[in-house]
mmCIF file of C-alpha atoms in Angstrom:
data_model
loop_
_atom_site.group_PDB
_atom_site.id
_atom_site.type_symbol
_atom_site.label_atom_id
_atom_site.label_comp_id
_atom_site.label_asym_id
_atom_site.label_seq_id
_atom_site.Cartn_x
_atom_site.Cartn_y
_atom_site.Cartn_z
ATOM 1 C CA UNK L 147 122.006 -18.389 28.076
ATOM 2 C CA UNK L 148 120.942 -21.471 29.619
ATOM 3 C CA UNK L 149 123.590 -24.266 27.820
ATOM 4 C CA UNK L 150 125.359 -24.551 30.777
ATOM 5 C CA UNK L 151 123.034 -24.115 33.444
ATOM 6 C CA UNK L 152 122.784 -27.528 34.874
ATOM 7 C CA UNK L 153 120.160 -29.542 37.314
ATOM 8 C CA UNK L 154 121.148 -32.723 39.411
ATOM 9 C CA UNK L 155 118.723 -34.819 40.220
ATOM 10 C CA UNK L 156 118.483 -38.095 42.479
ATOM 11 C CA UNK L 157 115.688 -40.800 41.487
ATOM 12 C CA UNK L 158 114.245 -43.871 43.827
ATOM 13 C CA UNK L 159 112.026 -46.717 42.469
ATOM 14 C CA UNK L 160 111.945 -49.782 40.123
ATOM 15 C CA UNK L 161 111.866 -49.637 36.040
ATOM 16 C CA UNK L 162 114.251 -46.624 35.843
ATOM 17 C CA UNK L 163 115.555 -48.294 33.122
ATOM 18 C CA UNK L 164 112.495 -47.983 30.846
ATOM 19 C CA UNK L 165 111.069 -44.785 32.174
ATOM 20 C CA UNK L 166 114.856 -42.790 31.523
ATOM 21 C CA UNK L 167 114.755 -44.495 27.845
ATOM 22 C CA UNK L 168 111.705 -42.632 27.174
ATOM 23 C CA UNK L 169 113.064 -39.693 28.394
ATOM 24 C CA UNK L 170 116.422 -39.358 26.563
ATOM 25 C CA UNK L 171 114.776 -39.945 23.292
ATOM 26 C CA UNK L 172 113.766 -35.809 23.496
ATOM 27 C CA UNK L 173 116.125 -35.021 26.085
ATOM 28 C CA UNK L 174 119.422 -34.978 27.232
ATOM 29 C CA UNK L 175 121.127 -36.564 30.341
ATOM 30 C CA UNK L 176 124.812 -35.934 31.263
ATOM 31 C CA UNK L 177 127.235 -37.893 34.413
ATOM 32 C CA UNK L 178 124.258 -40.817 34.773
ATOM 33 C CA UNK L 179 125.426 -42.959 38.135
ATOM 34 C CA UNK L 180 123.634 -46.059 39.688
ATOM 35 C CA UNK L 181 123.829 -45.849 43.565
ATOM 36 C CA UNK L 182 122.008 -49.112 43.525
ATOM 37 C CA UNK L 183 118.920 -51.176 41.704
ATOM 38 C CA UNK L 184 116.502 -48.636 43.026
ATOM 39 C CA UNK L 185 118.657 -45.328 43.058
ATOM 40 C CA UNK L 186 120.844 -43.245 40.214
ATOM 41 C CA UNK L 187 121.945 -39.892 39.833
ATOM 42 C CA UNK L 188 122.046 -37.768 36.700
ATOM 43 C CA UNK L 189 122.195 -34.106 35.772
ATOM 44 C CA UNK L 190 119.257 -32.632 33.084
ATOM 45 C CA UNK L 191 119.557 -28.722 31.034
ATOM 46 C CA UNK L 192 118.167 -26.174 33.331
ATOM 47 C CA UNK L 193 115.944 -25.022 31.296
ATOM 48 C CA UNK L 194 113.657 -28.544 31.156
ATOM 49 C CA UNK L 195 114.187 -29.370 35.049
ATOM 50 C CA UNK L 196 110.671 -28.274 36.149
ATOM 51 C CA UNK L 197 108.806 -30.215 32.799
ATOM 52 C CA UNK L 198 111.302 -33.942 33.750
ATOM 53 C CA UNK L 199 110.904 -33.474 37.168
ATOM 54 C CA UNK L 200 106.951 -33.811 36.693
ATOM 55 C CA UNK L 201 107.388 -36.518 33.656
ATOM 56 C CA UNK L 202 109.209 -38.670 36.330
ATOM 57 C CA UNK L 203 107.142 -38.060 39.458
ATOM 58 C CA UNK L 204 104.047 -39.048 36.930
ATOM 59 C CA UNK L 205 105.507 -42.247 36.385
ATOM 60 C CA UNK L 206 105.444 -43.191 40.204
ATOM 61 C CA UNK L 207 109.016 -42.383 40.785
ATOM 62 C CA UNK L 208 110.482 -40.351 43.933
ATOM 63 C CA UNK L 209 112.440 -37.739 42.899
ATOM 64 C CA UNK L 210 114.491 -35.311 44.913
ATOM 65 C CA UNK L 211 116.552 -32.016 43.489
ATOM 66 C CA UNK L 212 120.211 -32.223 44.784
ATOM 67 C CA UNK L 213 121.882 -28.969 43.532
ATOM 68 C CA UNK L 214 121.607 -26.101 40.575
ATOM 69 C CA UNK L 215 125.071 -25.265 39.098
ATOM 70 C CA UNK L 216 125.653 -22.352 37.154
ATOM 71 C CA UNK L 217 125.099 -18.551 36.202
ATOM 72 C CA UNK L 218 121.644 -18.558 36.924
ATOM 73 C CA UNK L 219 122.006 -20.662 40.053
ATOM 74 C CA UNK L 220 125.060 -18.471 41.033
ATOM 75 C CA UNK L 221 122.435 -15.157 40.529
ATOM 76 C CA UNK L 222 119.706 -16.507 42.619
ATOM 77 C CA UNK L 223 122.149 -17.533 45.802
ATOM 78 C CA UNK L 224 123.838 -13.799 45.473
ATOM 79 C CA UNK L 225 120.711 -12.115 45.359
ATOM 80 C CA UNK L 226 119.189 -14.095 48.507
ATOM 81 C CA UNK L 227 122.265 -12.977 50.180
ATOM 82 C CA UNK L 228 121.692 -9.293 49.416
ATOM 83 C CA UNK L 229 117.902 -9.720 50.368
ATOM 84 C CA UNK L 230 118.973 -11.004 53.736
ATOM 85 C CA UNK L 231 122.119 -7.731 54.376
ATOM 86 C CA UNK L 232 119.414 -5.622 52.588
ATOM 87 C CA UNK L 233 116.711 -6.471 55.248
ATOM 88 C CA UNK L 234 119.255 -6.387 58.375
ATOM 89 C CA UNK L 235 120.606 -2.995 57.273
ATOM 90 C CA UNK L 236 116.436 -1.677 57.430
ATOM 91 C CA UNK L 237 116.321 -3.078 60.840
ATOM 92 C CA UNK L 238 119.571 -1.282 61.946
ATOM 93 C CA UNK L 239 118.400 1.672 60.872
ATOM 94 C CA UNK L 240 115.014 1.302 62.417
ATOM 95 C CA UNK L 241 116.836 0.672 65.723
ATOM 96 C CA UNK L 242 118.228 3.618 65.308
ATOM 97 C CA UNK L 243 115.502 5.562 64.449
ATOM 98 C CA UNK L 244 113.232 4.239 67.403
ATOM 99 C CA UNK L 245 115.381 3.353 70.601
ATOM 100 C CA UNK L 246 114.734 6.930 71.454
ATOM 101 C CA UNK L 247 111.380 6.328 72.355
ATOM 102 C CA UNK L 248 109.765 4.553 75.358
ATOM 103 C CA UNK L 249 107.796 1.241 74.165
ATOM 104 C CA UNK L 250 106.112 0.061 77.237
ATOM 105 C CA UNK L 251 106.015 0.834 80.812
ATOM 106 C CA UNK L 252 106.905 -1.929 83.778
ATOM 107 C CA UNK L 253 105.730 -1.196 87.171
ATOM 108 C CA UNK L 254 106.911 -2.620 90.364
ATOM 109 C CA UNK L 255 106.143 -3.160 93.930
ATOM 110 C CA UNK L 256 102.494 -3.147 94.076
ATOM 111 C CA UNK L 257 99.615 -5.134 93.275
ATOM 112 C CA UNK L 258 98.363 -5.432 89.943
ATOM 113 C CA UNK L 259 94.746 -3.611 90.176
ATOM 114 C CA UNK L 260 96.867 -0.257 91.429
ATOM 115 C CA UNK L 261 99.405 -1.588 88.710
ATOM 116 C CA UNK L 262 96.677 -1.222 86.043
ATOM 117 C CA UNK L 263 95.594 2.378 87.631
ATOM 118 C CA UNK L 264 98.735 3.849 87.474
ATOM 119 C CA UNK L 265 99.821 2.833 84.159
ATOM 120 C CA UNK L 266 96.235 4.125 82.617
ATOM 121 C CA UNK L 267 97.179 7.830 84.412
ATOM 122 C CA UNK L 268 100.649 7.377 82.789
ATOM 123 C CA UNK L 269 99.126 6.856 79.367
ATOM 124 C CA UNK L 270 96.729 9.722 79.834
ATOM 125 C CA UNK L 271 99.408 11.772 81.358
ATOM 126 C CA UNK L 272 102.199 11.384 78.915
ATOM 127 C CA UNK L 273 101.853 13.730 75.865
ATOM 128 C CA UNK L 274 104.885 12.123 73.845
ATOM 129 C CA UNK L 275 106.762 8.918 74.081
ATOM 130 C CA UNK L 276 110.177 10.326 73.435
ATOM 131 C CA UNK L 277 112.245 9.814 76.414
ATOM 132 C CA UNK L 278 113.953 13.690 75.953
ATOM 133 C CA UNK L 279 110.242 15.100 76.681
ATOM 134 C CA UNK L 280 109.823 12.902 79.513
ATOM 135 C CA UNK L 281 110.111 14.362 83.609
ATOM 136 C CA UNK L 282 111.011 11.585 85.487
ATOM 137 C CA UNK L 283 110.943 13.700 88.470
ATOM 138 C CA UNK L 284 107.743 14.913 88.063
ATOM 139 C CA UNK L 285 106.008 11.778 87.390
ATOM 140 C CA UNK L 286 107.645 10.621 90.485
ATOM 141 C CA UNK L 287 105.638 13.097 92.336
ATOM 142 C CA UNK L 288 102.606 13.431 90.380
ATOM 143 C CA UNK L 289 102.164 9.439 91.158
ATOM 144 C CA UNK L 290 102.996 9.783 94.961
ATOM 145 C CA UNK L 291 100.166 12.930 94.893
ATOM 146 C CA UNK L 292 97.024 11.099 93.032
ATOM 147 C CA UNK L 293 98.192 7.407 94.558
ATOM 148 C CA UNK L 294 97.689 6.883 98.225
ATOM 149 C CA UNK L 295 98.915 3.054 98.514
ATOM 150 C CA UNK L 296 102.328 4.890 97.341
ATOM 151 C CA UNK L 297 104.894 5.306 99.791
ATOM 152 C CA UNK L 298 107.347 6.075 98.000
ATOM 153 C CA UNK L 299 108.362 5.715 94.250
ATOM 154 C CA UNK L 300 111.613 5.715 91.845
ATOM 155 C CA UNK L 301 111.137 6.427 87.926
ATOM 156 C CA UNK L 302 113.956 5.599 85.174
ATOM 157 C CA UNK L 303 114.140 4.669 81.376
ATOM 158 C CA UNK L 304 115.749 1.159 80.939
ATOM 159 C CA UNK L 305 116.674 0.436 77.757
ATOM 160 C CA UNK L 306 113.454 1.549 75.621
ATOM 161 C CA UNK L 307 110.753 0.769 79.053
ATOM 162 C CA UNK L 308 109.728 3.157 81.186
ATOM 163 C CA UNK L 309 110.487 1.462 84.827
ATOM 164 C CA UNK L 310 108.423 2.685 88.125
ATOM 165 C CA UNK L 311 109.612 0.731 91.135
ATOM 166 C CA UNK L 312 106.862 1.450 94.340
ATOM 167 C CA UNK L 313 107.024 1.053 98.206
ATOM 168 C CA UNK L 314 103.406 0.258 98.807
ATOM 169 C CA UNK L 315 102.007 2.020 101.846
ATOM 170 C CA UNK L 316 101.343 -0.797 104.573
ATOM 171 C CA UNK L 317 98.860 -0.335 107.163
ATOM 172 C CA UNK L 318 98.222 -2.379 109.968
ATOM 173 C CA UNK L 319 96.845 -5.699 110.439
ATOM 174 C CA UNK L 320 94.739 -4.300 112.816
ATOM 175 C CA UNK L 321 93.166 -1.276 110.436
ATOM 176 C CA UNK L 322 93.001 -3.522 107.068
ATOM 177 C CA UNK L 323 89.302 -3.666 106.015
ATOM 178 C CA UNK L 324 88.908 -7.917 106.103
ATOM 179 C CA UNK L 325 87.686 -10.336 103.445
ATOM 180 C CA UNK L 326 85.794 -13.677 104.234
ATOM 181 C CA UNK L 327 87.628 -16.590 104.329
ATOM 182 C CA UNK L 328 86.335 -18.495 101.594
ATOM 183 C CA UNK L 329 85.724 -21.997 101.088
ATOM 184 C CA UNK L 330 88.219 -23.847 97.913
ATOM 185 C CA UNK L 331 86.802 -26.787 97.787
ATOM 186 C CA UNK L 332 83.426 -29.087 98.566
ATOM 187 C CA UNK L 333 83.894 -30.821 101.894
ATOM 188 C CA UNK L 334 82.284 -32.044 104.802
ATOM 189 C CA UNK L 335 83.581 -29.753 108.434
ATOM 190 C CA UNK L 336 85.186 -32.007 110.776
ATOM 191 C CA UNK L 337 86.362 -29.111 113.110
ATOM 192 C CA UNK L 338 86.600 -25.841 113.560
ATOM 193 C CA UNK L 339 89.271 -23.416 115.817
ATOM 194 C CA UNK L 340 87.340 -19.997 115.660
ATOM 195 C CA UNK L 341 90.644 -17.080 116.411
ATOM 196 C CA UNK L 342 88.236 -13.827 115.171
ATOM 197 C CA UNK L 343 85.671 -13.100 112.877
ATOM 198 C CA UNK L 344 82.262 -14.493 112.855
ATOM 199 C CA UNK L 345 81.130 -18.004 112.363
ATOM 200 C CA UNK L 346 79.278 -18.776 109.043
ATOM 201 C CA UNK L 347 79.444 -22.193 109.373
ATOM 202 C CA UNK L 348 79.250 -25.449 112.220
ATOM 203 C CA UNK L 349 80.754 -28.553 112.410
ATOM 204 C CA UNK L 350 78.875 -31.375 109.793
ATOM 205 C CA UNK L 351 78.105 -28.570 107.659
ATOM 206 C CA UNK L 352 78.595 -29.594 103.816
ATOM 207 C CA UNK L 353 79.662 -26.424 102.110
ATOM 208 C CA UNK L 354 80.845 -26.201 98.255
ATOM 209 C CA UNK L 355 83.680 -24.484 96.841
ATOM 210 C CA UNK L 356 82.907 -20.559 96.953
ATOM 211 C CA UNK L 357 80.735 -20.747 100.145
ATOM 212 C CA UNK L 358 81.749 -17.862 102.956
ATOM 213 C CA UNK L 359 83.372 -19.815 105.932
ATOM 214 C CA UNK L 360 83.978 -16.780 107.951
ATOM 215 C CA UNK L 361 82.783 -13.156 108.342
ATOM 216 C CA UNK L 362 85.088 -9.898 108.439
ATOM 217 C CA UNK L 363 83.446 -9.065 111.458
ATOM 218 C CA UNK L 364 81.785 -8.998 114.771
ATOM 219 C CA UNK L 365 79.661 -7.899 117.008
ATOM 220 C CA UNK L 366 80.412 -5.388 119.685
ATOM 221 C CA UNK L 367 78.534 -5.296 122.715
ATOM 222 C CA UNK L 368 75.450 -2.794 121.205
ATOM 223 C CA UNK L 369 75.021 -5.122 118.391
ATOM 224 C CA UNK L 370 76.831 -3.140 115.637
ATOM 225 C CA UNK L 371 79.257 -4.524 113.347
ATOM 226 C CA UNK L 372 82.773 -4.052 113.549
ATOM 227 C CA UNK L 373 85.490 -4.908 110.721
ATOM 228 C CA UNK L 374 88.045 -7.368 111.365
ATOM 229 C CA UNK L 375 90.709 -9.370 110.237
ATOM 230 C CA UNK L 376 89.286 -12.940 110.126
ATOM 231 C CA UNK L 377 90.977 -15.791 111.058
ATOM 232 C CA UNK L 378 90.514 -19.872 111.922
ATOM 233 C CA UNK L 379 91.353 -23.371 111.673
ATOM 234 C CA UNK L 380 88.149 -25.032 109.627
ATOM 235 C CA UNK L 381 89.186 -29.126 109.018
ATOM 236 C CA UNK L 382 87.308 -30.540 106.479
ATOM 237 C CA UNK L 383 87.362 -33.882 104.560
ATOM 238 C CA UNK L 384 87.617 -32.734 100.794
ATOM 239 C CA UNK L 385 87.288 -34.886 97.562
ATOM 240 C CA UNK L 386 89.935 -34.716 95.187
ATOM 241 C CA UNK L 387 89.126 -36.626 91.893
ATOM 242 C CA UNK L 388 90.352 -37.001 88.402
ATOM 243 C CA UNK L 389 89.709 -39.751 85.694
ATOM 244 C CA UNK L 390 91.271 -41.334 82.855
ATOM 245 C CA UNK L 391 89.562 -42.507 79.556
ATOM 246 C CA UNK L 392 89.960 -45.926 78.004
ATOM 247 C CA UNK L 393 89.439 -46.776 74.129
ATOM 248 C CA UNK L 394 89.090 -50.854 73.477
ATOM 249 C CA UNK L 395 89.756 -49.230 69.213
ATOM 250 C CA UNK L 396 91.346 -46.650 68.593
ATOM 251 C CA UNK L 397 93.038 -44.939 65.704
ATOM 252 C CA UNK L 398 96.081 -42.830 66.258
ATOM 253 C CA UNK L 399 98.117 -40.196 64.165
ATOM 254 C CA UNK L 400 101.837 -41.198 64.887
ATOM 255 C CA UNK L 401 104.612 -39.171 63.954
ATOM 256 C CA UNK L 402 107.084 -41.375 61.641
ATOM 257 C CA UNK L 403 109.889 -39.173 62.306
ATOM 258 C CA UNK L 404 110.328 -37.160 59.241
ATOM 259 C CA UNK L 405 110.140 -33.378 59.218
ATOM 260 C CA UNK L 406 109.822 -30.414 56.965
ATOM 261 C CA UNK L 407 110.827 -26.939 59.070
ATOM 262 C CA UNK L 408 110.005 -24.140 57.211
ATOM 263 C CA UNK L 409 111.639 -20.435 58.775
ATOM 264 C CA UNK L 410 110.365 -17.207 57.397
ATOM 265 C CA UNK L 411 111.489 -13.578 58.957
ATOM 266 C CA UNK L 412 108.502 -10.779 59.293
ATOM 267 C CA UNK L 413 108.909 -6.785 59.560
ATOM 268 C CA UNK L 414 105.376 -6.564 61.112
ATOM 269 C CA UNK L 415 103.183 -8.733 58.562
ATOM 270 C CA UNK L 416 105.792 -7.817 55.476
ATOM 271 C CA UNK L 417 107.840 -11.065 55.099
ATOM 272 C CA UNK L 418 111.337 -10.384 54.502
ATOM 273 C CA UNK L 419 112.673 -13.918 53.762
ATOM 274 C CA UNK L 420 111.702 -17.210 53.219
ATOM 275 C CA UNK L 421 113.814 -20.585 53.096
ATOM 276 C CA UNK L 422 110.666 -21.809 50.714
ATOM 277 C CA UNK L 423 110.546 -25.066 51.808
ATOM 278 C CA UNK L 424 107.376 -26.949 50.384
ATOM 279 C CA UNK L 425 105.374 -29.470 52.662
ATOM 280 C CA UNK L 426 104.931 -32.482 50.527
ATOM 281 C CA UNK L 427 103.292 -35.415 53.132
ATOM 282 C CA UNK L 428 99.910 -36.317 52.771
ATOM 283 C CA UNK L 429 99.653 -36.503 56.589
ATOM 284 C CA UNK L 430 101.244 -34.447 58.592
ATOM 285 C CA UNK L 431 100.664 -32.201 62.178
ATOM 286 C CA UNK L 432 101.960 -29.041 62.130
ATOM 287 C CA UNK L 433 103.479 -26.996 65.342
ATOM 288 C CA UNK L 434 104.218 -23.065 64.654
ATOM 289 C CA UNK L 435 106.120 -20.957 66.622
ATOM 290 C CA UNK L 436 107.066 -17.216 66.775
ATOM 291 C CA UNK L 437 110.125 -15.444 68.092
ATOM 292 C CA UNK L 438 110.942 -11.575 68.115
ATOM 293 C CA UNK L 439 114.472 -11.227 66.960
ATOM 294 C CA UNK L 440 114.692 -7.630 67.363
ATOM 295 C CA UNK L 441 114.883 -5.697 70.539
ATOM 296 C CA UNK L 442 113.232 -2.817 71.573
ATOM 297 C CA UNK L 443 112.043 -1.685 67.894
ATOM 298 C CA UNK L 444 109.182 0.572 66.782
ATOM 299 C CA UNK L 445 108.701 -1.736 63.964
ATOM 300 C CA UNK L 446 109.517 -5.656 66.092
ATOM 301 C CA UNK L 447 111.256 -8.099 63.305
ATOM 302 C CA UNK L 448 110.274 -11.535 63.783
ATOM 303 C CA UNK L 449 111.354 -15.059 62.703
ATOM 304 C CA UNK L 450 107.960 -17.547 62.460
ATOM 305 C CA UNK L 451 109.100 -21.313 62.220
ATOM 306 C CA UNK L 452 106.608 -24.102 61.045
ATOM 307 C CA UNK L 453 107.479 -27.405 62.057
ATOM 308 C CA UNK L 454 105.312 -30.517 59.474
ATOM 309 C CA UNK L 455 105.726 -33.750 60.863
ATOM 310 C CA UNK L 456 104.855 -36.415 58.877
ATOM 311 C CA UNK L 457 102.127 -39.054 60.820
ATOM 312 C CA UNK L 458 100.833 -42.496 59.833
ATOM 313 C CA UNK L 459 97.706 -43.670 61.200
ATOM 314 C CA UNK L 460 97.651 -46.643 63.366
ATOM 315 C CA UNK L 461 95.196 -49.003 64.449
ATOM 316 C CA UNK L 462 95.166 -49.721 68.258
ATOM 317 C CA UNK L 463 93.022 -52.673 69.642
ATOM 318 C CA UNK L 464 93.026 -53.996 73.199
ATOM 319 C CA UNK L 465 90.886 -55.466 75.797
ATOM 320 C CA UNK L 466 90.227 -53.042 78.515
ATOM 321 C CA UNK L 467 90.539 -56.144 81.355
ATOM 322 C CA UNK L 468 94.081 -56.536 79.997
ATOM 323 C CA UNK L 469 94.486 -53.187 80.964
ATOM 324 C CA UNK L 470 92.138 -52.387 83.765
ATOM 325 C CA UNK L 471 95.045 -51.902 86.178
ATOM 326 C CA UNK L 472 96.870 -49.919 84.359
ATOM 327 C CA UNK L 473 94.612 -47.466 83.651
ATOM 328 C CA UNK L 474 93.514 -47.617 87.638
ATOM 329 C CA UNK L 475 96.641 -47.003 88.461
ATOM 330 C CA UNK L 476 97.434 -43.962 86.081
ATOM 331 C CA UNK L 477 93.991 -41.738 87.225
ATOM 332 C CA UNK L 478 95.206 -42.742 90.581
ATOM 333 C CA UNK L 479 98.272 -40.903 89.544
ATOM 334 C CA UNK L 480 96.468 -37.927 88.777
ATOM 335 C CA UNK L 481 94.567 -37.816 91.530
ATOM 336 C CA UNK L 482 97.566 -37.498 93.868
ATOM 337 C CA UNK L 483 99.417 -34.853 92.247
ATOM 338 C CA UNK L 484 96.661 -32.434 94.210
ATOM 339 C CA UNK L 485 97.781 -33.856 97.690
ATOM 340 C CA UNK L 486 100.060 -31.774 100.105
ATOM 341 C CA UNK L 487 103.146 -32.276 101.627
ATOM 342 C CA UNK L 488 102.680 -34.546 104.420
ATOM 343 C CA UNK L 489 98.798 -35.413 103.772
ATOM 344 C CA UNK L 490 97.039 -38.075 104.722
ATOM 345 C CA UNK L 491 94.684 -40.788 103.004
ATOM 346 C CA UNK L 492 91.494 -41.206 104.572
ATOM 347 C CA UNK L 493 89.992 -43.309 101.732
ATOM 348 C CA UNK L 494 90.352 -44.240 97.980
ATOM 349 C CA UNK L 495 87.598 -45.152 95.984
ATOM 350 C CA UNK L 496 87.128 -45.379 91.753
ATOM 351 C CA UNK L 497 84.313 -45.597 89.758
ATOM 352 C CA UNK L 498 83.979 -47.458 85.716
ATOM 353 C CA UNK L 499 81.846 -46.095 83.123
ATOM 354 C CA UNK L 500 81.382 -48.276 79.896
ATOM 355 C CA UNK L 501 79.631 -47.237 76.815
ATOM 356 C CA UNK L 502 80.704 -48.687 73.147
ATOM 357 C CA UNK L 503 83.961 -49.783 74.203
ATOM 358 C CA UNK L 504 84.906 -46.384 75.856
ATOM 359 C CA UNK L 505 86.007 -46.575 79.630
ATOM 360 C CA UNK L 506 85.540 -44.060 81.884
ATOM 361 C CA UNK L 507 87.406 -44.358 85.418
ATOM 362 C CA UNK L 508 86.732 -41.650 88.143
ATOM 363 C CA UNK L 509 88.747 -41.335 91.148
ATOM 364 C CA UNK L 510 88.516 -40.279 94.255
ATOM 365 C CA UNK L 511 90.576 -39.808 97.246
ATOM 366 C CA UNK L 512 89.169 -38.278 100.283
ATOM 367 C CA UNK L 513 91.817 -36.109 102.851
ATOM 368 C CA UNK L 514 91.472 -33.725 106.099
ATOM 369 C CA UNK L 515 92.177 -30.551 105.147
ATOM 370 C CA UNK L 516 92.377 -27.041 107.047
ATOM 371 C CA UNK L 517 89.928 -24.716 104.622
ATOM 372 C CA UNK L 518 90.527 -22.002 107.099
ATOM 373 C CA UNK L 519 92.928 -18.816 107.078
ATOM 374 C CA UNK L 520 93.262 -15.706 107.019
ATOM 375 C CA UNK L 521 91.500 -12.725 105.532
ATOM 376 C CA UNK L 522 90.690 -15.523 103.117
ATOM 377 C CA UNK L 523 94.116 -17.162 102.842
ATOM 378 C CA UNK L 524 94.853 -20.465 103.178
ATOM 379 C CA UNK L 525 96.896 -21.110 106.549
#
């Protein structure tokens, strides 16, 4: 069955010579070719690949499996095929099965705490997900009846979601119940422009990131409280600071360049296919991804890719005064990413920490910033 079944095989390293003797004393070698003093070709039976294979990787050389030729190898490619038109035909028919159902449900127009509501009633209220048993007329109005913020609302089915587009209902500025403005960072006030609201803070006040700025409120004229919309201009000088790490040793996983990618297909956690690729470095990183390749079915087909690539670990020595400005320079960079358009630079200071040959470098740029807005939005 297997006399013509046929293995071709492609061998790196020194001695071939002796190491191939050895072998074709119990074994047979057919259309031997020397690519040069360290690589040669050859084709081995079938039926003993697996057993030279190992004989020769034993003896220290690298050897890599070109091609199978043959009945059997013939078999194995036609029934991968059919595995692959077998599994596509399942997901067709899935499709089929499940588009007429509703999978999720997007909502529109509204913020995402009312979002959340409305698609828990939804979920309560629906008693089946196929879209034939669905009123989207009378969800329309059963939202617009248990929803006040609802002005208005649309309901349709696209593709296998259940849309809801909403008009929020918008009040005005003057009746919306008002949030401190909040402090987002740790300053020191410079100034502040006081439009409504009530004062929580002065000018020279330190306050951290968190602390209440401004009250929702004031106080009428027989010392009761009344809601409002606050607003103001609060300058303060802010601290913005990052830092940057510096390693006198260090040893460091580089990629060489070389790759094994390894794809596999999934119908939920059953694995459909496989390209059965093997990871053979010793040191490697590894970066996995996954991709649904199937729309809108009950049963989602997806295609998982791994991704080895093969590292080498290199030594990195050097003195941190050689690099001292550099690394300045790059937690500098950092640091200024945080600046807005058109700020300006009071002062720039860093700070070095040294222990065992590990640099620290902190720093810090100091800005005037308006910390005010309203209803705790930044003007």
């Amino acid at each position: 069955m297997f006399k013509n079944e046929k293995t071709r095989i492609q061998v790196k390293g020194l001695n071939q010579e002796r190491i191939i003797n050895s072998i074709i004393k119990d074994y047979k070698i057919y259309n031997f070719s020397r690519k040069n003093h360290q690589l040669s070709e050859f084709e081995i039976d079938f039926i003993h690949h697996k057993k030279l294979i190992k004989i020769l990787k034993d003896s220290g050389l690298e050897v890599k499996t070109l091609l199978h030729r043959g009945l059997i190898s013939k078999l194995k490619t036609n029934l991968t095929r059919f595995g692959i038109i077998s599994a596509l035909v399942i997901c067709f028919l899935v499709y089929l099965l499940q588009y007429s159902f509703i999978l999720k449900i997007d909502i529109y127009g509204i913020n995402k705490e009312t979002s959340k509501e409305i698609e828990t009633f939804l979920n309560n209220t629906l008693q089946s997900r196929n879209k034939s048993k669905i009123d989207t007329k009378n969800l329309e109005f059963m939202i617009k009846e248990n929803f006040e913020e609802v002005s208005s609302v649309s309901v349709a089915f696209v593709g296998q979601s259940l849309v809801i587009n909403i008009n929020e209902t918008v009040l005005p500025e003057e009746l919306k119940e008002g949030q401190p403005i909040v402090s987002q960072f740790d300053g020191l006030i410079t100034k502040i422009n006081l439009i409504q609201g009530t004062l929580a803070v002065n000018e020279g006040d330190l306050v951290k990131k968190g602390d209440i700025l401004v009250y929702p409120y004031i106080i009428d004229s027989e010392g009761e409280e009344c809601s409002i919309l606050p607003q103001a201009e609060i300058f303060a000088d802010i601290w913005l600071n990052e830092s940057e790490t510096f390693y006198e040793y260090l040893i460091k996983n580089e990629r060489t360049g070389n790759k094994v990618v390894k794809n596999e297909v999934y119908i939920n956690n059953l694995l459909l296919y496989s390209n059965r690729i093997e990871n053979q470095f010793s040191d490697y990183e590894i970066e996995e991804s996954k991709k649904c390749i199937s729309k809108n079915n009950i049963l989602p087909i997806y295609k998982k890719t791994t991704v080895y690539y093969e590292t080498v670990a290199i030594e990195i020595k050097e003195n941190f005064e050689d690099a001292k400005d550099r690394i300045i320079e790059k937690a500098r960079q950092k640091t200024l990413i945080f600046l807005q358009e058109n700020e300006i630079i009071k002062e720039e200071n860093y700070n070095i920490r040294e222990s065992g040959g590990i640099y620290q470098i902190d720093y810090l740029i100091t800005v005037n910033r308006n910390i005010g807005g309203v209803n705790g939005d930044q003007l």
